[in-house]
């Protein structure tokens, strides 16, 4: 029987899968790194399924060579891949399992911002019957920054479902360019005429504060920024200032630099601005995506245990390196 430690939040999101999976025995363990490492050592576990938490030290010493860190999700910015690889630990994720859920979340945030849904709902809860004038998505322009799996899904749904004009931007040339009304590698061109700007880039050193005081000036004043990617790409203080002073119409954010959310500057708390919608990193939190992520993570681990490493969804840095 393959023993697998699964961090508590992830276990709870797909308990049925972890309880009933064949050929494996899954343990629910704390996600905090020192506690997680202690459980791994005590239970002599080689394989672990983790969420978005950042792991910087003890985890890599606790797992043996040939062990696996399986991300329940796609972004692996919380894992030190170099350190893991140095210890002979494999890192994998669950690409495609959550694309629809995150894309639908981005569209929900676009719609919520366009029709001021959170403000309307708050009005009525406060017994205020007040009509707010929103705007239509049809005919408006969406800039999709990062045209990978999720960005492409958002583009398709926005164009074919809502009649939006979609401009895609990426740092590389992409294959499915016909999905977009226009494709560019130039950020300024992509956002220059946008009504909505939706971020779908990975968090890494090159995307750190991609949205900052300077790049915000390139986005039209009446546009809304949507972020369902990661907190790293947005300078939250600069975004706060832009929305507070009216040089950006608003924002809808599912991800933050500090999670659970803590403002970088207590005087610039994004939650205090009514033009900013905030959600607690729920992009992939649907029953369907959680089931698929759990199944994919377990399948990856079974492949590793059977020596079928070539079949695994290894993170890009390890692809082609591990024989
Ligand atoms: P992906 O790897 O398929 O696509 C990312 C794209 O971004 C690639 O095409 C890449 O070339 C491009 N890119 C990289 N740097 C860029 C830059 N500086 N400017 C423009 N484009 C750039 O990734 P994906 O699966 O589509 O995931 C996208 C993001 O969504 C990731 O940050 C991931 O962590 C995040 N995500 C969030 C949630 C959530 O719950 N909110 C869930 C899953 C994934």
Coordinates of C-alpha atoms and ligand atoms in Angstrom, one line a residue, residues 74-75 98 102 145-151 169-172 200-203 207 210 228-230 254-255 281-284, ligand 1:
X74 CA -1.2 24.1 -11.0
X75 CA 0.8 27.1 -9.6
X98 CA -8.9 23.2 -12.9
X102 CA -10.5 29.3 -12.8
X145 CA -2.4 38.8 -20.1
X146 CA -0.8 35.3 -20.2
X147 CA -2.3 33.1 -23.0
X148 CA -1.7 29.7 -21.5
X149 CA -4.3 27.1 -20.5
X150 CA -6.5 29.4 -18.4
X151 CA -6.1 32.6 -20.3
X169 CA -0.7 39.2 -24.7
X170 CA 2.1 36.7 -23.9
X171 CA 5.9 36.8 -23.8
X172 CA 6.0 33.9 -26.3
X200 CA -3.2 34.7 -16.2
X201 CA 0.6 34.7 -15.8
X202 CA 2.6 32.4 -13.4
X203 CA 4.2 33.9 -10.3
X207 CA 6.3 38.6 -13.3
X210 CA 4.1 43.3 -13.5
X228 CA -7.1 35.2 -10.6
X229 CA -3.4 34.3 -11.2
X230 CA -1.2 34.9 -8.2
X254 CA -8.9 36.4 -6.0
X255 CA -5.3 36.2 -5.1
X281 CA -8.4 32.4 -3.6
X282 CA -11.4 30.4 -4.7
X283 CA -10.5 30.1 -8.4
X284 CA -10.2 26.4 -8.5
Ligands
LIG1 P1 0.1 28.4 -18.1 O1 1.5 28.0 -17.8 O2 -0.7 27.5 -19.0 O3 0.0 29.8 -18.8 C1 0.8 30.9 -18.3 C2 1.1 31.8 -19.5 O4 1.7 33.0 -19.0 C3 2.1 31.2 -20.5 O5 1.6 31.2 -21.8 C4 3.3 32.1 -20.3 O6 4.1 32.2 -21.5 C5 2.7 33.4 -20.0 N1 3.6 34.4 -19.3 C6 4.6 34.2 -18.5 N2 5.2 35.3 -18.1 C7 4.5 36.3 -18.7 C8 4.5 37.7 -18.8 N3 5.5 38.4 -18.1 N4 3.6 38.4 -19.6 C9 2.7 37.8 -20.3 N5 2.6 36.4 -20.3 C10 3.4 35.7 -19.5 O7 -0.6 28.6 -16.7 P2 -2.2 28.4 -16.4 O8 -2.4 27.0 -16.0 O9 -3.0 29.1 -17.5 O10 -2.2 29.3 -15.0 C11 -2.2 30.7 -15.0 C12 -2.1 31.3 -13.6 O11 -3.3 30.9 -12.9 C13 -1.0 30.8 -12.8 O12 -0.5 31.9 -12.0 C14 -1.6 29.9 -11.8 O13 -0.9 29.8 -10.6 C15 -2.9 30.6 -11.6 N6 -4.0 29.8 -11.0 C16 -4.8 30.4 -10.0 C17 -5.8 29.6 -9.4 C18 -6.8 30.2 -8.5 O14 -7.3 29.5 -7.7 N7 -7.0 31.5 -8.5 C19 -5.9 28.3 -9.7 C20 -5.1 27.7 -10.7 C21 -4.1 28.5 -11.3

